[in-house]
Coordinates of C-alpha atoms and ligand atoms in Angstrom, one line a residue:
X26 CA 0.0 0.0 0.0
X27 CA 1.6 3.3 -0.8
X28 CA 2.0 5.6 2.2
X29 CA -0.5 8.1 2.2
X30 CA 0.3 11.6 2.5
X31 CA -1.1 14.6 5.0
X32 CA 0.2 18.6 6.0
X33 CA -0.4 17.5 9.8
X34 CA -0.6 14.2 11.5
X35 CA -2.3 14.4 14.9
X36 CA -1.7 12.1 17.6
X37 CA -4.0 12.2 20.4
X38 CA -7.8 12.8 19.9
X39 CA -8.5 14.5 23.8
X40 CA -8.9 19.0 24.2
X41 CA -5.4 19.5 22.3
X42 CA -5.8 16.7 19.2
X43 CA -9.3 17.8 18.2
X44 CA -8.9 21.1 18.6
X45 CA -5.3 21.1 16.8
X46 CA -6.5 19.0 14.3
X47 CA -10.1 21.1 13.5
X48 CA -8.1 24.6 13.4
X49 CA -5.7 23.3 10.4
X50 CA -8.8 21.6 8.6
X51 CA -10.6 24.4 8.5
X52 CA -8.3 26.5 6.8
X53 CA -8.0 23.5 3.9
X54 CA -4.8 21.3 5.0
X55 CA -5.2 17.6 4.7
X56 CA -5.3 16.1 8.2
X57 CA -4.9 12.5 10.1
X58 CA -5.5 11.9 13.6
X59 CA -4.1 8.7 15.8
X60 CA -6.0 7.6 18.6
X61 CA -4.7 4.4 20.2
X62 CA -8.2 4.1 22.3
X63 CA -11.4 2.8 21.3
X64 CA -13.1 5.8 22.6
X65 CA -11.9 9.5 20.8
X66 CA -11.7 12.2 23.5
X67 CA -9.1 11.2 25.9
X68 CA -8.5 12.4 29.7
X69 CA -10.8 15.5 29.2
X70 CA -14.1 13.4 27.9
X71 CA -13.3 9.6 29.7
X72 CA -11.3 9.8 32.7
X73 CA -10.9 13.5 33.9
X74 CA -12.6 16.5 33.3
X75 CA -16.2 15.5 31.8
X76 CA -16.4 12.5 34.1
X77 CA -15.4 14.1 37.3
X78 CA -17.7 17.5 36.7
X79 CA -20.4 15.2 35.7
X80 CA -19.9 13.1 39.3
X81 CA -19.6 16.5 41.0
X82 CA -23.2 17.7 40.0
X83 CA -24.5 14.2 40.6
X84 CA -23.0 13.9 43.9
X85 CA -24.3 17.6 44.6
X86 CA -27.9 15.9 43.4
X87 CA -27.7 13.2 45.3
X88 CA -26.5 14.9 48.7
X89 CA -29.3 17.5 48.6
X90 CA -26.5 19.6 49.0
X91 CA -27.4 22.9 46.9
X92 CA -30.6 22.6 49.0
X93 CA -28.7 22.3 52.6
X94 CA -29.0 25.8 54.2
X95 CA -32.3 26.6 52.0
X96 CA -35.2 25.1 53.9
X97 CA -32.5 24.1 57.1
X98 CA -33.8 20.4 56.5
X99 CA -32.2 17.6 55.1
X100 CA -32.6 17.1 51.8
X101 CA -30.5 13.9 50.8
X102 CA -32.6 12.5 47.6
X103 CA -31.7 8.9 49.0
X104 CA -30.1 7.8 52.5
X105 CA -27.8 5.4 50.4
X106 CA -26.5 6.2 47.4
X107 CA -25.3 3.0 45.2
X108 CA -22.5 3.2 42.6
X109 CA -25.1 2.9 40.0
X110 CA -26.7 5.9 41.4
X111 CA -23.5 7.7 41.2
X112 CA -22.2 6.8 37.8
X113 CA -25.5 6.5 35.8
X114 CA -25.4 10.0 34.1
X115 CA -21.2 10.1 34.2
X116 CA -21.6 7.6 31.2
X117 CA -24.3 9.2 29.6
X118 CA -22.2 12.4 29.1
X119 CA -19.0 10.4 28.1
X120 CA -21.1 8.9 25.2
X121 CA -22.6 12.4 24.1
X122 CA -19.1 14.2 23.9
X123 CA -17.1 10.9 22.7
X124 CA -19.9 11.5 19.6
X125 CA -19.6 15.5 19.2
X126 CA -16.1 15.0 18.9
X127 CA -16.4 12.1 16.3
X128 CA -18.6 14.5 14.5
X129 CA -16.7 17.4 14.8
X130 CA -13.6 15.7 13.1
X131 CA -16.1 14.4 10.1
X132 CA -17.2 17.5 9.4
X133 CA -14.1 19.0 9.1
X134 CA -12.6 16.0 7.0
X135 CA -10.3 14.9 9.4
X136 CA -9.2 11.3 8.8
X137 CA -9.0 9.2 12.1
X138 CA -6.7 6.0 12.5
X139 CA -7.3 3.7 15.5
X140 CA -4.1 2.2 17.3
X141 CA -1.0 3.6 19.0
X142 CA 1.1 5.7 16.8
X143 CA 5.1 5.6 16.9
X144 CA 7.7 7.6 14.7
X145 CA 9.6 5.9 12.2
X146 CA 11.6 9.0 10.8
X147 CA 10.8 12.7 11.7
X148 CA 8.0 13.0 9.0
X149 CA 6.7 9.3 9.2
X150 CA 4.4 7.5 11.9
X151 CA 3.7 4.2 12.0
X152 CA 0.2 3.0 13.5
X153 CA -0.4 -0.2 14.9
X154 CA -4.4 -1.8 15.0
X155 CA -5.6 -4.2 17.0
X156 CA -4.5 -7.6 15.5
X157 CA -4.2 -6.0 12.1
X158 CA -0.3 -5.5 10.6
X159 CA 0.9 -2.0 11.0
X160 CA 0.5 0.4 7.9
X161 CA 2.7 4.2 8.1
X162 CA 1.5 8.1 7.4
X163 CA 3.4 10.6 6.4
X164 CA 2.8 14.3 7.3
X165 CA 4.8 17.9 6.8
X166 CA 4.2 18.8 10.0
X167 CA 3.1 16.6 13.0
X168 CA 1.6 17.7 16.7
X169 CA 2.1 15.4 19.6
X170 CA -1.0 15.8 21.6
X171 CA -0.6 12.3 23.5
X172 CA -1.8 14.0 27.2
X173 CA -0.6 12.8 30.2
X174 CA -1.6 9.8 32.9
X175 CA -1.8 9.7 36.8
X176 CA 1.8 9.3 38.8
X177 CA 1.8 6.2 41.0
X178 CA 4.4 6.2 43.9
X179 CA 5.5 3.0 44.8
X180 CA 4.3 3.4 48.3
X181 CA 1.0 2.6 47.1
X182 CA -0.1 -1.2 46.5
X183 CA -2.3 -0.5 42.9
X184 CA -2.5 -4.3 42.4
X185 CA -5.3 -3.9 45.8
X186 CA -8.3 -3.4 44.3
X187 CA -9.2 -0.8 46.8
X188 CA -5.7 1.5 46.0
X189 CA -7.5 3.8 43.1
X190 CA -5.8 6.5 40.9
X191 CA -8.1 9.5 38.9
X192 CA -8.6 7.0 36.3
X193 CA -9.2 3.8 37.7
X194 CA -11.6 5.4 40.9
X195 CA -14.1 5.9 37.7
X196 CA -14.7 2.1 38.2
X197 CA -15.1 1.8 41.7
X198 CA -17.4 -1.1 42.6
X199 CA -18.8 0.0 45.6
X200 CA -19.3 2.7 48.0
X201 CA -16.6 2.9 50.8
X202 CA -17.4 4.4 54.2
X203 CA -14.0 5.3 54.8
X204 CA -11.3 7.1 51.9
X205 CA -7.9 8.7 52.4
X206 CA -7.0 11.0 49.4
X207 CA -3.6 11.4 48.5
X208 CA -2.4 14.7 47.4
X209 CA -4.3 17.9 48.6
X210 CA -4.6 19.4 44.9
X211 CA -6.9 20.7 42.1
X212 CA -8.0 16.8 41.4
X213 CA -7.3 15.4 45.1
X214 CA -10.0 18.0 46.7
X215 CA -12.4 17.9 43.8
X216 CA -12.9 14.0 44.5
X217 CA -12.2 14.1 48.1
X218 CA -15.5 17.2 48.3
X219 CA -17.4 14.7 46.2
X220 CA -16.6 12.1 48.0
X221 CA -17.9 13.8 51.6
X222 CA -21.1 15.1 50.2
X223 CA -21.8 11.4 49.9
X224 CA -21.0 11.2 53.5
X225 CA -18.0 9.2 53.2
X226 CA -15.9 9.8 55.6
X227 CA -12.6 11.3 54.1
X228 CA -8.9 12.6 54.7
X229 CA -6.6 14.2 52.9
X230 CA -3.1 14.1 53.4
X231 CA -1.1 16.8 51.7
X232 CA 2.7 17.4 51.9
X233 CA 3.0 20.8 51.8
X234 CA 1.2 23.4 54.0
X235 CA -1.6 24.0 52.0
X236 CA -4.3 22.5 49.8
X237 CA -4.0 24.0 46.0
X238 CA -1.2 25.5 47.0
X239 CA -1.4 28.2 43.3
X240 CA -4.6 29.3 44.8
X241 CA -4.2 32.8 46.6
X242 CA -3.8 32.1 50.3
X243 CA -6.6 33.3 51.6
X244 CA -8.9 31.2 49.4
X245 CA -7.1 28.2 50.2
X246 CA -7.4 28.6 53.6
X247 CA -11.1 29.2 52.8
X248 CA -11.4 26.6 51.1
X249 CA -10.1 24.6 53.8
X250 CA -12.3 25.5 56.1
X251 CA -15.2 25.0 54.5
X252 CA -13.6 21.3 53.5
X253 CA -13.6 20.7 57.1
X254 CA -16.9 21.9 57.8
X255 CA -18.0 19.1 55.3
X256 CA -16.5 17.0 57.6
X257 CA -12.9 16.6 56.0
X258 CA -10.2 15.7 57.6
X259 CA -7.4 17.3 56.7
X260 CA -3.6 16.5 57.5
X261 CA -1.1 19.0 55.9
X262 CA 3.0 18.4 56.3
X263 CA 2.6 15.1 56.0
X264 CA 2.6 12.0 53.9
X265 CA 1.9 8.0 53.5
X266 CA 4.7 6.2 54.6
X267 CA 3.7 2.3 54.5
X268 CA 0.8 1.2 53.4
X269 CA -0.2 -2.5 54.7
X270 CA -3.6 -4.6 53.3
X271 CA -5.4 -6.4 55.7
X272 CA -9.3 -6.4 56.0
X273 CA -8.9 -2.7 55.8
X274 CA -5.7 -0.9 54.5
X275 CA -3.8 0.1 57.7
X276 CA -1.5 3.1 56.7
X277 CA 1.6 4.5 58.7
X278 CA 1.9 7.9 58.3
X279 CA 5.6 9.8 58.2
X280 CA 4.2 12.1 61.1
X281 CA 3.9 8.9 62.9
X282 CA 0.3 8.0 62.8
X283 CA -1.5 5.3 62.0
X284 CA -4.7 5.6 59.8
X285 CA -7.1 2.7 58.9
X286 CA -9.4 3.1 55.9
X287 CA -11.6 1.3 53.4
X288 CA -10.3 2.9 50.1
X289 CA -7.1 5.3 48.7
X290 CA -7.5 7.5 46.2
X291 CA -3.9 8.9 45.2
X292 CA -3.6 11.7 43.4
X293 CA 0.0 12.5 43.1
X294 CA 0.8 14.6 39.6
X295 CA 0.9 13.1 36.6
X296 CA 3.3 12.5 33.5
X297 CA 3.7 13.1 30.4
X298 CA 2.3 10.1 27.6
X299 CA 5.5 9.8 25.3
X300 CA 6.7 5.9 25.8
X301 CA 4.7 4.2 23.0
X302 CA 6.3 7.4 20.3
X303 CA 9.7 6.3 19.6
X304 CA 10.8 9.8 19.9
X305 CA 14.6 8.9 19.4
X306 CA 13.5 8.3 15.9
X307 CA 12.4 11.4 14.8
X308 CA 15.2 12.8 16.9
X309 CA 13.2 15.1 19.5
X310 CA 15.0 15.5 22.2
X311 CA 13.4 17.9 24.5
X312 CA 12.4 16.1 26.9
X313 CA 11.5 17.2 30.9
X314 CA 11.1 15.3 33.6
X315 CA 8.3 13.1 34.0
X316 CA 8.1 12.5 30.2
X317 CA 7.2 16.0 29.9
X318 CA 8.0 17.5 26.5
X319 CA 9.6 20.9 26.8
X320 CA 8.5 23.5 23.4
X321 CA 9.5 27.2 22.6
X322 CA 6.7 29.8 22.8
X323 CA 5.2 28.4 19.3
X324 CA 5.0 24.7 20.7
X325 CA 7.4 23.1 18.5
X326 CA 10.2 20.6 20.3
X327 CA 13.8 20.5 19.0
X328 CA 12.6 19.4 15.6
X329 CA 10.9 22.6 14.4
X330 CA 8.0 20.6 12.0
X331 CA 7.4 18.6 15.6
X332 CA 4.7 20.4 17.5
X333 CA 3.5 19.5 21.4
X334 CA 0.5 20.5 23.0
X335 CA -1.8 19.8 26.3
X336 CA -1.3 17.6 29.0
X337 CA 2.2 16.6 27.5
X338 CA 4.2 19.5 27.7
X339 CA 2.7 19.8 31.8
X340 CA 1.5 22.7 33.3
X341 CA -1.5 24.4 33.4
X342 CA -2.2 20.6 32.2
X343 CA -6.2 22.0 31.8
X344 CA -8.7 20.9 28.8
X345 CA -9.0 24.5 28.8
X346 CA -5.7 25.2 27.7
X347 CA -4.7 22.5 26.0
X348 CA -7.1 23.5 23.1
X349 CA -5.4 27.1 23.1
X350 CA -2.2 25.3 22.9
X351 CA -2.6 23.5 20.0
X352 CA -4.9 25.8 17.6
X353 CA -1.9 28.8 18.9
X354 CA 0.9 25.8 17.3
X355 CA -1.1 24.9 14.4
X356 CA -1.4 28.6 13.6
X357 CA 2.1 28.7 13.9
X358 CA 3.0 25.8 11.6
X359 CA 0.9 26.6 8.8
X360 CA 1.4 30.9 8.6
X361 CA -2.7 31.1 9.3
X362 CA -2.3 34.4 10.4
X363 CA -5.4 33.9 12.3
X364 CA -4.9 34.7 15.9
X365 CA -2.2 35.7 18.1
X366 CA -0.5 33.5 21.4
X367 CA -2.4 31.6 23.9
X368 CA -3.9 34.9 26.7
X369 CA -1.4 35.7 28.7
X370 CA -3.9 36.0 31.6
X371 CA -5.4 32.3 32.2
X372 CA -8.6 31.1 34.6
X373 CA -8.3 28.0 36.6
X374 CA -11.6 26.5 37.7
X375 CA -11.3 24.4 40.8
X376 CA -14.6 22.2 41.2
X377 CA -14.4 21.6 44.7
X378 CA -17.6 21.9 47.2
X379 CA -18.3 25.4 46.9
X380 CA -15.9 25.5 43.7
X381 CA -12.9 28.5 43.3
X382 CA -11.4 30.2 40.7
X383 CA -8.9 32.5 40.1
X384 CA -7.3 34.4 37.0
X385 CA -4.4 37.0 37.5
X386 CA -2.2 38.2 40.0
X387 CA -2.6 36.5 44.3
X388 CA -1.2 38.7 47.2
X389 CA 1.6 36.5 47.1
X390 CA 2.8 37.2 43.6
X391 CA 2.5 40.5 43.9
X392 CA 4.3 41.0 47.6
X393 CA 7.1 39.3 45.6
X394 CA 6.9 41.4 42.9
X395 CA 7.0 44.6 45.2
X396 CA 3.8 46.1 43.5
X397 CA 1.5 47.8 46.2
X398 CA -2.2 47.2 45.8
X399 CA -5.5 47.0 48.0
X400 CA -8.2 44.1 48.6
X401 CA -12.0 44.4 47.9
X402 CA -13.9 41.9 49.1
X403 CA -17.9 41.3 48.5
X404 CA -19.2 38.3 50.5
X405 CA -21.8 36.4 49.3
X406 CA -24.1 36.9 52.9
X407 CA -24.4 40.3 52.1
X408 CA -25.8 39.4 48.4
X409 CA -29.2 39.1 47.7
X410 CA -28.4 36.7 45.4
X411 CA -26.5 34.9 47.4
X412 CA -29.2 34.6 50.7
X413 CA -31.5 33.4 47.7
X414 CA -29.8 30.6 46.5
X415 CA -28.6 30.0 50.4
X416 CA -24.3 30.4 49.9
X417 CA -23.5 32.6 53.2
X418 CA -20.0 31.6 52.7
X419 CA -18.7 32.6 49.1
X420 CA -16.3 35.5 48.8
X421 CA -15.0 37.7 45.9
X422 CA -12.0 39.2 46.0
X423 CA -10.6 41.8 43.7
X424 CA -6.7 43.1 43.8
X425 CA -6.1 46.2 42.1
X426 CA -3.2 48.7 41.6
X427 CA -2.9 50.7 44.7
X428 CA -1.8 54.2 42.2
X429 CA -4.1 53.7 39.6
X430 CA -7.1 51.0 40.8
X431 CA -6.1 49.2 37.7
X432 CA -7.3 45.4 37.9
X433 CA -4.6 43.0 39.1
X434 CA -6.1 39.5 39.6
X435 CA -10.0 38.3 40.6
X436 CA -10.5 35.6 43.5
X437 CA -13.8 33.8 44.2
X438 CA -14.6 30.7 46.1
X439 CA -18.8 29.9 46.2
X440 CA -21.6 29.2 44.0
X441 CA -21.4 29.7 40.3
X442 CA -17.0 31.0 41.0
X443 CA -16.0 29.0 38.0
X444 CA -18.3 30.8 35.7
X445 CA -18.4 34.2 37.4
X446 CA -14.7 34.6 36.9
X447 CA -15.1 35.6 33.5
X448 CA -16.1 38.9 34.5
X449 CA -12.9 39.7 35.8
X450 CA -11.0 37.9 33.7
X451 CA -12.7 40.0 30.6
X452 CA -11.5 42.9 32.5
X453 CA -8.0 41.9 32.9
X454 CA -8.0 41.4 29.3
X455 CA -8.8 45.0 28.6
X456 CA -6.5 46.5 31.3
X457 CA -9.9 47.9 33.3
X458 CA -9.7 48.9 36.5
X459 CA -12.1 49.9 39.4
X460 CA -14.3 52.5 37.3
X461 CA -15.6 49.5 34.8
X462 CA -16.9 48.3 38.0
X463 CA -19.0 51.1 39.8
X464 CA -19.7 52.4 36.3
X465 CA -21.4 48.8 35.0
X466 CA -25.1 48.7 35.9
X467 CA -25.2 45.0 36.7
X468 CA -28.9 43.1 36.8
X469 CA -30.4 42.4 40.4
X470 CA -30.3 40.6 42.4
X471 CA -27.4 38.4 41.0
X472 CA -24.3 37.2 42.2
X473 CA -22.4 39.2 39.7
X474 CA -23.1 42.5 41.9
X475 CA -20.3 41.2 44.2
X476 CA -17.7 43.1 41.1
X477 CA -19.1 46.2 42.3
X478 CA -19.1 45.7 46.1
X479 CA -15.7 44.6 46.4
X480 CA -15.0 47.8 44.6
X481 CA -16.7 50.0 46.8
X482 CA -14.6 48.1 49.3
X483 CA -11.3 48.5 48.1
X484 CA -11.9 52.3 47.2
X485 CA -12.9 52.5 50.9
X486 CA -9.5 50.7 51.3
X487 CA -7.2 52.9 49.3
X488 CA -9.1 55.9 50.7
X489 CA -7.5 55.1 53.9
X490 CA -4.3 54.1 52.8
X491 CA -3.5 57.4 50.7
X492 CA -4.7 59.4 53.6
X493 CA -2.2 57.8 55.6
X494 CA 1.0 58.8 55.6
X495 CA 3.4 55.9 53.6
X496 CA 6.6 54.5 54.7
X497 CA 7.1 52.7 51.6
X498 CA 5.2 52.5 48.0
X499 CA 4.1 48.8 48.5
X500 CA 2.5 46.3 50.1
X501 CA -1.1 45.6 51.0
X502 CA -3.4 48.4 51.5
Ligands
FAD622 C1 -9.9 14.0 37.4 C2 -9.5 15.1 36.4 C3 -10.3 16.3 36.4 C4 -10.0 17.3 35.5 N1 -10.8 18.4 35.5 C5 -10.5 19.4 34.7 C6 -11.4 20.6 34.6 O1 -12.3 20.7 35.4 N2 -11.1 21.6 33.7 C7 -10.0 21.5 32.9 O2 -9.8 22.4 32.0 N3 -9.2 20.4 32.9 C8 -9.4 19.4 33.7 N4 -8.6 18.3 33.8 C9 -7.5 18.2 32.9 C10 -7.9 17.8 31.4 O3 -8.6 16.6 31.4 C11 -6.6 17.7 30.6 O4 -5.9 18.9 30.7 C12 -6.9 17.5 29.1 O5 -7.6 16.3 28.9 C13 -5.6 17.4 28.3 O6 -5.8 17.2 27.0 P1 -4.8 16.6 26.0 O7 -5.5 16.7 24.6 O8 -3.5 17.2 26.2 O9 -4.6 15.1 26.4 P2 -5.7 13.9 26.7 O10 -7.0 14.4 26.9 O11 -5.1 13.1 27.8 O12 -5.7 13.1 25.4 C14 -4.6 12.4 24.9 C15 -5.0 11.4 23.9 O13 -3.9 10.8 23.3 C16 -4.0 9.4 23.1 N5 -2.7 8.8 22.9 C17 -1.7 8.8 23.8 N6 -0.6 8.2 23.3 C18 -0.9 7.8 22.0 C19 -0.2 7.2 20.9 N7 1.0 6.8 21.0 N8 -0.9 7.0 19.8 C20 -2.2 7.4 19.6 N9 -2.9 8.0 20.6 C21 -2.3 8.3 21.8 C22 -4.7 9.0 24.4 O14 -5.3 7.8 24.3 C23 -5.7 10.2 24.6 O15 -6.9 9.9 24.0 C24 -8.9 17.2 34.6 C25 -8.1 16.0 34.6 C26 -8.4 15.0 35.5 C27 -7.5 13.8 35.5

């Protein structure tokens, strides 16, 4: 069979690979995309983001827990929730993206090849079917979109059937009473808030000294209290240090404590998906650790026709900007002139229970960087919105540029965060500062409002602050 040829090959079909692949379609190259699955969508639609939102809103169903502090009764939907319960609806939405995306690719004329994908020479790839000989492609360029898959420390015992990982807890077969969760980040609290709402009883253990240690401190710490409110347990500074099975798994902690517990979830980082490519062959080099690939600020690794995108080139490691990644490369490689870099201002959703976000500068980042500024905060008890929907806990908080009230970065944890970011991030984007915000009439009563309280509030602030007189240009105010 002669070897068919294509501008761009695609390997990997999840946020990066469709996206990639769609953005050079549409502007008329010939495209192929390799997806050694069954399934098309990868970590985003199958084992991470889809699934895990989808259990979020189920387990929020479920609980009764939007409905908590509304009526001040209970109201659970059932006293025991089964497995089935739990994942009924995560499948149905796996099967309903799996088939947008297959559609998507079809109606940009994207041809798809089933089986794992390796180099042979820097322009060919060589795919491998189920049971089938293998056949090679050839492309002009080629974008390695091959995501990433959950780090497993050896501590852990993964051949127990109750040790779980963010991919394999999607097939848990029953509902523990007990769970440790290991690792106190973005995927480790979004499980272990699931998790409690189903009252399992849960702890996390978290080396450092804080859970999502990128949030801004105050939110974490926030966000940790209302975790423990939920009945959390959480142990910071500390980690598993033996782990022995038994009718329950008895773990020995480095602290010196012993925990017993039905099920472990670990959730330890990940790495980057690059064994199955033969790299060597195509002569990419640029390699980090954990198999992540290292790329300039186009995306392309040490061979400049080699593009890398998503999960594999490691952080922010997000669906979201995975997709940016790869349609900012494919402009790249083909001269589309279409669009500029990926924003140099990102959001990161956090779907814990109430869910954060958080797009620009922290207090942190900008201590270290010497810039002074002032808070505004709007709490969601003073909101009418917010008494409506029954969050009394939910806070905005808005840094801005102490000289000129220009917008530095936009904190939320509480209902709807994730979405309501936007706001602020828009305005980021623009370079607005505190006028955008008392001048915008906002509709009421919504939660949206909060933009123009915490404005109020940190005008209040800097009020105070420039009347005072100044040691030193920085700092909090
Ligand atoms: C539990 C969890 C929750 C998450 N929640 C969120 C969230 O709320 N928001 C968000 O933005 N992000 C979230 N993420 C992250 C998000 O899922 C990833 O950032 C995203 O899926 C990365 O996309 P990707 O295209 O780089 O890789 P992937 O989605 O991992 O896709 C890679 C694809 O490449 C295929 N592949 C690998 N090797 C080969 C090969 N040799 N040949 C052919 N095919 C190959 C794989 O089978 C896979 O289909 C979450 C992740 C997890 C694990």
């Amino acid at each position: 069979m002669p070897t068919e040829k294509y501008d761009l090959i695609v390997i990997g079909s999840g946020p990066a690979g469709e996206k990639g692949a769609a953005q050079a379609a549409y502007f008329g190259k010939r495209v192929a995309l390799v997806e050694k699955e069954p399934v098309l969508g990868g970590a985003a639609a199958n084992t991470g983001t889809l699934p895990s939102k989808t259990l979020r809103e189920s387990a929020l169903f479920l609980s009764g827990f939007r409905q908590r502090e509304l009526f001040g009764v209970q109201a659970r939907l059932k006293d025991t929730v089964t497995v089935r319960d739990f994942l009924a609806r995560e499948r149905l939405v796996k099967e309903n993206e799996r088939a947008r995306i297959q559609e998507n690719l079809k109606r940009h004329h994207v041809t798809i090849f089933r089986g794992p994908a390796s180099f042979v020479d820097p322009h060919t790839v060589a795919i491998q079917p189920t049971r089938c000989p293998s056949f090679e492609i050839q492309g002009e360029v080629v974008l390695i979109a091959t995501g990433s898959y959950p780090f497993r420390p050896p501590v852990f015992p993964f051949h127990d059937p109750r040790v779980y990982d963010s991919d394999t807890i999607l097939n848990i077969h029953e509902m523990p009473k007990t769970m440790l969760v290991v690792g106190g980040g973005v995927i480790g609290c979004e499980y272990a808030c699931m998790f409690a709402s189903l009252n399992i009883q849960v702890t996390v253990i978290e080396k450092r000294d804080r859970v999502v240690g990128f949030l801004d401190v105050e939110i974490s710490k926030k966000l940790q209290e209302e975790m423990e409110r939920a009945g959390i347990k959480i142990r910071l500074e500390d980690s598993v240090a033996e782990v022995r099975t038994g009718d329950q798994l008895k773990l020995h902690l480095e602290s010196g404590a012993d925990l017993l517990v039905d099920t472990i979830l670990v959730s330890s980082g990940r790495c980057g998906n690059i064994e199955e490519l033969a790299l060597e062959k195509a002569g990419v080099t640029s390699i980090g650790k954990r198999g992540q690939m290292v790329v300039n600020e186009n995306y392309q690794t040490n061979v400049p026709h080699i593009y890398a995108a998503g999960d594999v080139i490691g952080f922010p490691a997000l669906a979201s900007t995975s997709m940016e990644q790869a349609r900012v490369a494919m402009v790249h490689a083909f001269n589309l002139k279409f669009r500029g870099g990926v924003s140099q201002v990102l959001p990161y959703g956090i779907f814990t229970i109430p869910e954060c976000s958080m797009a620009g500068e922290t207090e942190e980042s900008l201590e270290e960087k010497k810039i002074a500024y002032v808070v505004g905060r709007a709490h969601y008890a003073q909101n009418a919105r917010g008494q409506i929907i029954g969050d009394s806990h939910g806070l905005l908080k808005l840094l801005f540029r102490q000289e000129d009230m220009k917008l530095l970065g936009v904190h939320m944890i509480g209902e709807q965060a994730t979405e309501l970011i936007h706001v602020g991030l828009t305005a980021l984007l623009v370079n607005a500062g505190a006028d955008l915000f008392i001048q915008t009439c906002y509709n009421y009563p919504t939660l949206t409002e909060l933009y123009k309280y915490a404005t109020y509030d940190a005008l209040g602030r800097r009020a105070k602050v420039v009347a005072a007189p100044q040691p030193a240009a920085q700092g909090k105010g």
